[in-house]
Amino acid sequence: MSLLNQFSLFAEYNQVMNRRLFDAAAHLAEEDLNKDRQAYFKSVLGTLNHILVGDIIWLKRFAEHSSSKHALSYISGLENPASLDVLLYGDLHNLREEREKIDGIIIQWIGGLSEADIAGAISYTNMAGDSFNKPYSSLISHLFLHQVHHRGQATTLLSQFGVDFGETDLIEFIDECGA
């Protein structure tokens, strides 16, 4: 499987898992969504916001690459998150709308990339002001793995409220091989 096919699989997986995560979170009262559960980003809502913050930060960096300027133009127009724990949205409904929009953008962006596009490196500066130059394809992998990591935290928080998220395995999205 090519890297781009792998990234398309990850983009589809992330979109579906994010949709399921928001469906599960919708079972909670607003008070529970915001309740500090001593997690890194405190609450379910804080963790869901952080996933979006991370996506915006990375997609803005990718938008600087010539292959991604057009596909990520919406992201380029967004304000830079002030911190990793900023609450971009204080309510689940508006956060979900933005999450769905950005998941769609990610799918379209990945679908428009070529193997040559992702063969190079991306230079960026992190929030602390440190500069890096790393392989584009590895940073795309990081974008998806960051979501997976924090969705795992969110599903744990949901389980603390008695909400069973269900399956999270990628295997459901991997096609069967022909015999």
PDB file of N, CA and C in Angstrom, residues 36-99:
ATOM      1  N   ASP A  36     -13.920  18.560  35.284  1.00  0.00           N
ATOM      2  CA  ASP A  36     -12.486  18.282  35.364  1.00  0.00           C
ATOM      3  C   ASP A  36     -12.292  16.872  35.914  1.00  0.00           C
ATOM      4  N   ARG A  37     -11.780  15.974  35.060  1.00  0.00           N
ATOM      5  CA  ARG A  37     -11.561  14.575  35.435  1.00  0.00           C
ATOM      6  C   ARG A  37     -10.080  14.289  35.672  1.00  0.00           C
ATOM      7  N   GLN A  38      -9.298  15.335  35.909  1.00  0.00           N
ATOM      8  CA  GLN A  38      -7.866  15.210  36.174  1.00  0.00           C
ATOM      9  C   GLN A  38      -7.101  14.635  34.977  1.00  0.00           C
ATOM     10  N   ALA A  39      -7.662  14.787  33.796  1.00  0.00           N
ATOM     11  CA  ALA A  39      -6.980  14.378  32.565  1.00  0.00           C
ATOM     12  C   ALA A  39      -6.063  15.523  32.116  1.00  0.00           C
ATOM     13  N   TYR A  40      -5.210  15.240  31.179  1.00  0.00           N
ATOM     14  CA  TYR A  40      -4.250  16.240  30.724  1.00  0.00           C
ATOM     15  C   TYR A  40      -4.953  17.503  30.228  1.00  0.00           C
ATOM     16  N   PHE A  41      -6.022  17.343  29.503  1.00  0.00           N
ATOM     17  CA  PHE A  41      -6.805  18.493  29.036  1.00  0.00           C
ATOM     18  C   PHE A  41      -8.110  18.602  29.820  1.00  0.00           C
ATOM     19  N   LYS A  42      -8.078  18.103  31.020  1.00  0.00           N
ATOM     20  CA  LYS A  42      -9.081  18.197  32.077  1.00  0.00           C
ATOM     21  C   LYS A  42     -10.373  17.455  31.802  1.00  0.00           C
ATOM     22  N   SER A  43     -11.113  17.840  30.788  1.00  0.00           N
ATOM     23  CA  SER A  43     -12.474  17.345  30.587  1.00  0.00           C
ATOM     24  C   SER A  43     -12.627  16.699  29.219  1.00  0.00           C
ATOM     25  N   VAL A  44     -13.790  16.109  29.003  1.00  0.00           N
ATOM     26  CA  VAL A  44     -14.113  15.575  27.676  1.00  0.00           C
ATOM     27  C   VAL A  44     -14.062  16.718  26.656  1.00  0.00           C
ATOM     28  N   LEU A  45     -14.710  17.827  26.960  1.00  0.00           N
ATOM     29  CA  LEU A  45     -14.737  18.954  26.030  1.00  0.00           C
ATOM     30  C   LEU A  45     -13.334  19.525  25.812  1.00  0.00           C
ATOM     31  N   GLY A  46     -12.550  19.596  26.877  1.00  0.00           N
ATOM     32  CA  GLY A  46     -11.178  20.083  26.737  1.00  0.00           C
ATOM     33  C   GLY A  46     -10.342  19.184  25.846  1.00  0.00           C
ATOM     34  N   THR A  47     -10.525  17.877  25.974  1.00  0.00           N
ATOM     35  CA  THR A  47      -9.775  16.919  25.151  1.00  0.00           C
ATOM     36  C   THR A  47     -10.214  17.004  23.694  1.00  0.00           C
ATOM     37  N   LEU A  48     -11.509  17.114  23.450  1.00  0.00           N
ATOM     38  CA  LEU A  48     -12.004  17.238  22.073  1.00  0.00           C
ATOM     39  C   LEU A  48     -11.516  18.538  21.435  1.00  0.00           C
ATOM     40  N   ASN A  49     -11.480  19.606  22.208  1.00  0.00           N
ATOM     41  CA  ASN A  49     -10.937  20.863  21.703  1.00  0.00           C
ATOM     42  C   ASN A  49      -9.458  20.715  21.367  1.00  0.00           C
ATOM     43  N   HIS A  50      -8.698  20.026  22.230  1.00  0.00           N
ATOM     44  CA  HIS A  50      -7.266  19.861  21.978  1.00  0.00           C
ATOM     45  C   HIS A  50      -7.007  19.111  20.668  1.00  0.00           C
ATOM     46  N   ILE A  51      -7.789  18.110  20.377  1.00  0.00           N
ATOM     47  CA  ILE A  51      -7.607  17.377  19.114  1.00  0.00           C
ATOM     48  C   ILE A  51      -7.747  18.340  17.942  1.00  0.00           C
ATOM     49  N   LEU A  52      -8.747  19.204  17.996  1.00  0.00           N
ATOM     50  CA  LEU A  52      -8.950  20.186  16.934  1.00  0.00           C
ATOM     51  C   LEU A  52      -7.813  21.209  16.910  1.00  0.00           C
ATOM     52  N   VAL A  53      -7.371  21.657  18.072  1.00  0.00           N
ATOM     53  CA  VAL A  53      -6.247  22.594  18.155  1.00  0.00           C
ATOM     54  C   VAL A  53      -5.021  21.992  17.471  1.00  0.00           C
ATOM     55  N   GLY A  54      -4.704  20.735  17.799  1.00  0.00           N
ATOM     56  CA  GLY A  54      -3.555  20.077  17.177  1.00  0.00           C
ATOM     57  C   GLY A  54      -3.692  19.995  15.666  1.00  0.00           C
ATOM     58  N   ASP A  55      -4.882  19.663  15.199  1.00  0.00           N
ATOM     59  CA  ASP A  55      -5.109  19.603  13.750  1.00  0.00           C
ATOM     60  C   ASP A  55      -4.888  20.966  13.103  1.00  0.00           C
ATOM     61  N   ILE A  56      -5.423  22.002  13.701  1.00  0.00           N
ATOM     62  CA  ILE A  56      -5.269  23.345  13.127  1.00  0.00           C
ATOM     63  C   ILE A  56      -3.798  23.739  13.075  1.00  0.00           C
ATOM     64  N   ILE A  57      -3.081  23.501  14.157  1.00  0.00           N
ATOM     65  CA  ILE A  57      -1.653  23.850  14.184  1.00  0.00           C
ATOM     66  C   ILE A  57      -0.905  23.142  13.063  1.00  0.00           C
ATOM     67  N   TRP A  58      -1.109  21.823  12.936  1.00  0.00           N
ATOM     68  CA  TRP A  58      -0.377  21.073  11.909  1.00  0.00           C
ATOM     69  C   TRP A  58      -0.856  21.410  10.504  1.00  0.00           C
ATOM     70  N   LEU A  59      -2.147  21.546  10.319  1.00  0.00           N
ATOM     71  CA  LEU A  59      -2.652  21.854   8.970  1.00  0.00           C
ATOM     72  C   LEU A  59      -2.198  23.239   8.513  1.00  0.00           C
ATOM     73  N   LYS A  60      -2.076  24.181   9.423  1.00  0.00           N
ATOM     74  CA  LYS A  60      -1.545  25.494   9.059  1.00  0.00           C
ATOM     75  C   LYS A  60      -0.098  25.365   8.581  1.00  0.00           C
ATOM     76  N   ARG A  61       0.663  24.501   9.210  1.00  0.00           N
ATOM     77  CA  ARG A  61       2.046  24.273   8.765  1.00  0.00           C
ATOM     78  C   ARG A  61       2.064  23.624   7.391  1.00  0.00           C
ATOM     79  N   PHE A  62       1.206  22.632   7.188  1.00  0.00           N
ATOM     80  CA  PHE A  62       1.138  21.966   5.886  1.00  0.00           C
ATOM     81  C   PHE A  62       0.652  22.920   4.797  1.00  0.00           C
ATOM     82  N   ALA A  63      -0.190  23.868   5.155  1.00  0.00           N
ATOM     83  CA  ALA A  63      -0.749  24.810   4.182  1.00  0.00           C
ATOM     84  C   ALA A  63       0.321  25.709   3.568  1.00  0.00           C
ATOM     85  N   GLU A  64       1.476  25.772   4.202  1.00  0.00           N
ATOM     86  CA  GLU A  64       2.581  26.568   3.655  1.00  0.00           C
ATOM     87  C   GLU A  64       3.259  25.861   2.479  1.00  0.00           C
ATOM     88  N   HIS A  65       3.059  24.558   2.366  1.00  0.00           N
ATOM     89  CA  HIS A  65       3.658  23.787   1.274  1.00  0.00           C
ATOM     90  C   HIS A  65       2.871  24.049  -0.012  1.00  0.00           C
ATOM     91  N   SER A  66       3.559  24.180  -1.115  1.00  0.00           N
ATOM     92  CA  SER A  66       2.898  24.517  -2.387  1.00  0.00           C
ATOM     93  C   SER A  66       1.812  23.518  -2.772  1.00  0.00           C
ATOM     94  N   SER A  67       1.965  22.262  -2.381  1.00  0.00           N
ATOM     95  CA  SER A  67       0.983  21.241  -2.736  1.00  0.00           C
ATOM     96  C   SER A  67      -0.320  21.375  -1.954  1.00  0.00           C
ATOM     97  N   SER A  68      -0.304  22.174  -0.905  1.00  0.00           N
ATOM     98  CA  SER A  68      -1.433  22.183   0.024  1.00  0.00           C
ATOM     99  C   SER A  68      -2.100  23.539   0.204  1.00  0.00           C
ATOM    100  N   LYS A  69      -1.558  24.571  -0.398  1.00  0.00           N
ATOM    101  CA  LYS A  69      -2.080  25.928  -0.199  1.00  0.00           C
ATOM    102  C   LYS A  69      -3.570  26.025  -0.513  1.00  0.00           C
ATOM    103  N   HIS A  70      -3.970  25.513  -1.659  1.00  0.00           N
ATOM    104  CA  HIS A  70      -5.376  25.626  -2.060  1.00  0.00           C
ATOM    105  C   HIS A  70      -6.276  24.753  -1.190  1.00  0.00           C
ATOM    106  N   ALA A  71      -5.917  23.491  -1.021  1.00  0.00           N
ATOM    107  CA  ALA A  71      -6.759  22.552  -0.274  1.00  0.00           C
ATOM    108  C   ALA A  71      -6.927  22.974   1.184  1.00  0.00           C
ATOM    109  N   LEU A  72      -5.930  23.645   1.728  1.00  0.00           N
ATOM    110  CA  LEU A  72      -5.967  24.034   3.132  1.00  0.00           C
ATOM    111  C   LEU A  72      -6.175  25.538   3.319  1.00  0.00           C
ATOM    112  N   SER A  73      -6.720  26.196   2.315  1.00  0.00           N
ATOM    113  CA  SER A  73      -6.910  27.654   2.401  1.00  0.00           C
ATOM    114  C   SER A  73      -7.844  28.043   3.542  1.00  0.00           C
ATOM    115  N   TYR A  74      -8.868  27.236   3.817  1.00  0.00           N
ATOM    116  CA  TYR A  74      -9.753  27.527   4.941  1.00  0.00           C
ATOM    117  C   TYR A  74      -8.964  27.543   6.251  1.00  0.00           C
ATOM    118  N   ILE A  75      -8.088  26.567   6.415  1.00  0.00           N
ATOM    119  CA  ILE A  75      -7.283  26.452   7.623  1.00  0.00           C
ATOM    120  C   ILE A  75      -6.340  27.650   7.744  1.00  0.00           C
ATOM    121  N   SER A  76      -5.765  28.063   6.623  1.00  0.00           N
ATOM    122  CA  SER A  76      -4.850  29.210   6.643  1.00  0.00           C
ATOM    123  C   SER A  76      -5.532  30.454   7.187  1.00  0.00           C
ATOM    124  N   GLY A  77      -6.817  30.572   6.935  1.00  0.00           N
ATOM    125  CA  GLY A  77      -7.564  31.736   7.398  1.00  0.00           C
ATOM    126  C   GLY A  77      -7.948  31.698   8.864  1.00  0.00           C
ATOM    127  N   LEU A  78      -7.749  30.564   9.524  1.00  0.00           N
ATOM    128  CA  LEU A  78      -8.078  30.458  10.945  1.00  0.00           C
ATOM    129  C   LEU A  78      -6.995  31.109  11.791  1.00  0.00           C
ATOM    130  N   GLU A  79      -7.410  31.602  12.935  1.00  0.00           N
ATOM    131  CA  GLU A  79      -6.467  32.176  13.880  1.00  0.00           C
ATOM    132  C   GLU A  79      -5.600  31.072  14.476  1.00  0.00           C
ATOM    133  N   ASN A  80      -4.349  31.386  14.738  1.00  0.00           N
ATOM    134  CA  ASN A  80      -3.470  30.424  15.409  1.00  0.00           C
ATOM    135  C   ASN A  80      -3.971  30.200  16.830  1.00  0.00           C
ATOM    136  N   PRO A  81      -4.125  28.957  17.246  1.00  0.00           N
ATOM    137  CA  PRO A  81      -4.513  28.713  18.637  1.00  0.00           C
ATOM    138  C   PRO A  81      -3.488  29.322  19.587  1.00  0.00           C
ATOM    139  N   ALA A  82      -3.967  29.938  20.651  1.00  0.00           N
ATOM    140  CA  ALA A  82      -3.088  30.612  21.607  1.00  0.00           C
ATOM    141  C   ALA A  82      -2.276  29.632  22.446  1.00  0.00           C
ATOM    142  N   SER A  83      -2.823  28.449  22.660  1.00  0.00           N
ATOM    143  CA  SER A  83      -2.136  27.436  23.460  1.00  0.00           C
ATOM    144  C   SER A  83      -2.714  26.070  23.102  1.00  0.00           C
ATOM    145  N   LEU A  84      -2.069  25.030  23.558  1.00  0.00           N
ATOM    146  CA  LEU A  84      -2.533  23.675  23.273  1.00  0.00           C
ATOM    147  C   LEU A  84      -3.801  23.317  24.041  1.00  0.00           C
ATOM    148  N   ASP A  85      -4.084  24.037  25.110  1.00  0.00           N
ATOM    149  CA  ASP A  85      -5.270  23.733  25.909  1.00  0.00           C
ATOM    150  C   ASP A  85      -6.379  24.773  25.779  1.00  0.00           C
ATOM    151  N   VAL A  86      -6.279  25.624  24.777  1.00  0.00           N
ATOM    152  CA  VAL A  86      -7.316  26.635  24.576  1.00  0.00           C
ATOM    153  C   VAL A  86      -8.644  25.961  24.217  1.00  0.00           C
ATOM    154  N   LEU A  87      -9.730  26.492  24.756  1.00  0.00           N
ATOM    155  CA  LEU A  87     -11.065  26.017  24.380  1.00  0.00           C
ATOM    156  C   LEU A  87     -11.547  26.855  23.213  1.00  0.00           C
ATOM    157  N   LEU A  88     -11.410  26.318  22.011  1.00  0.00           N
ATOM    158  CA  LEU A  88     -11.874  27.026  20.828  1.00  0.00           C
ATOM    159  C   LEU A  88     -13.389  27.138  20.818  1.00  0.00           C
ATOM    160  N   TYR A  89     -14.035  26.101  21.339  1.00  0.00           N
ATOM    161  CA  TYR A  89     -15.496  26.039  21.377  1.00  0.00           C
ATOM    162  C   TYR A  89     -15.923  25.564  22.754  1.00  0.00           C
ATOM    163  N   GLY A  90     -16.802  26.330  23.377  1.00  0.00           N
ATOM    164  CA  GLY A  90     -17.270  26.000  24.706  1.00  0.00           C
ATOM    165  C   GLY A  90     -18.491  25.104  24.727  1.00  0.00           C
ATOM    166  N   ASP A  91     -18.961  24.739  23.536  1.00  0.00           N
ATOM    167  CA  ASP A  91     -20.119  23.847  23.470  1.00  0.00           C
ATOM    168  C   ASP A  91     -19.862  22.760  22.431  1.00  0.00           C
ATOM    169  N   LEU A  92     -20.463  21.611  22.670  1.00  0.00           N
ATOM    170  CA  LEU A  92     -20.235  20.436  21.835  1.00  0.00           C
ATOM    171  C   LEU A  92     -20.767  20.626  20.422  1.00  0.00           C
ATOM    172  N   HIS A  93     -21.905  21.290  20.276  1.00  0.00           N
ATOM    173  CA  HIS A  93     -22.520  21.448  18.956  1.00  0.00           C
ATOM    174  C   HIS A  93     -21.602  22.208  17.994  1.00  0.00           C
ATOM    175  N   ASN A  94     -21.112  23.370  18.408  1.00  0.00           N
ATOM    176  CA  ASN A  94     -20.259  24.167  17.516  1.00  0.00           C
ATOM    177  C   ASN A  94     -18.904  23.512  17.294  1.00  0.00           C
ATOM    178  N   LEU A  95     -18.385  22.866  18.338  1.00  0.00           N
ATOM    179  CA  LEU A  95     -17.129  22.131  18.185  1.00  0.00           C
ATOM    180  C   LEU A  95     -17.306  21.016  17.167  1.00  0.00           C
ATOM    181  N   ARG A  96     -18.414  20.322  17.248  1.00  0.00           N
ATOM    182  CA  ARG A  96     -18.676  19.224  16.309  1.00  0.00           C
ATOM    183  C   ARG A  96     -18.784  19.737  14.871  1.00  0.00           C
ATOM    184  N   GLU A  97     -19.448  20.849  14.660  1.00  0.00           N
ATOM    185  CA  GLU A  97     -19.563  21.406  13.307  1.00  0.00           C
ATOM    186  C   GLU A  97     -18.191  21.702  12.715  1.00  0.00           C
ATOM    187  N   GLU A  98     -17.317  22.303  13.517  1.00  0.00           N
ATOM    188  CA  GLU A  98     -15.975  22.623  13.027  1.00  0.00           C
ATOM    189  C   GLU A  98     -15.157  21.347  12.816  1.00  0.00           C
ATOM    190  N   ARG A  99     -15.306  20.372  13.709  1.00  0.00           N
ATOM    191  CA  ARG A  99     -14.606  19.095  13.582  1.00  0.00           C
ATOM    192  C   ARG A  99     -14.988  18.422  12.265  1.00  0.00           C
TER     193      ARG A  99
END
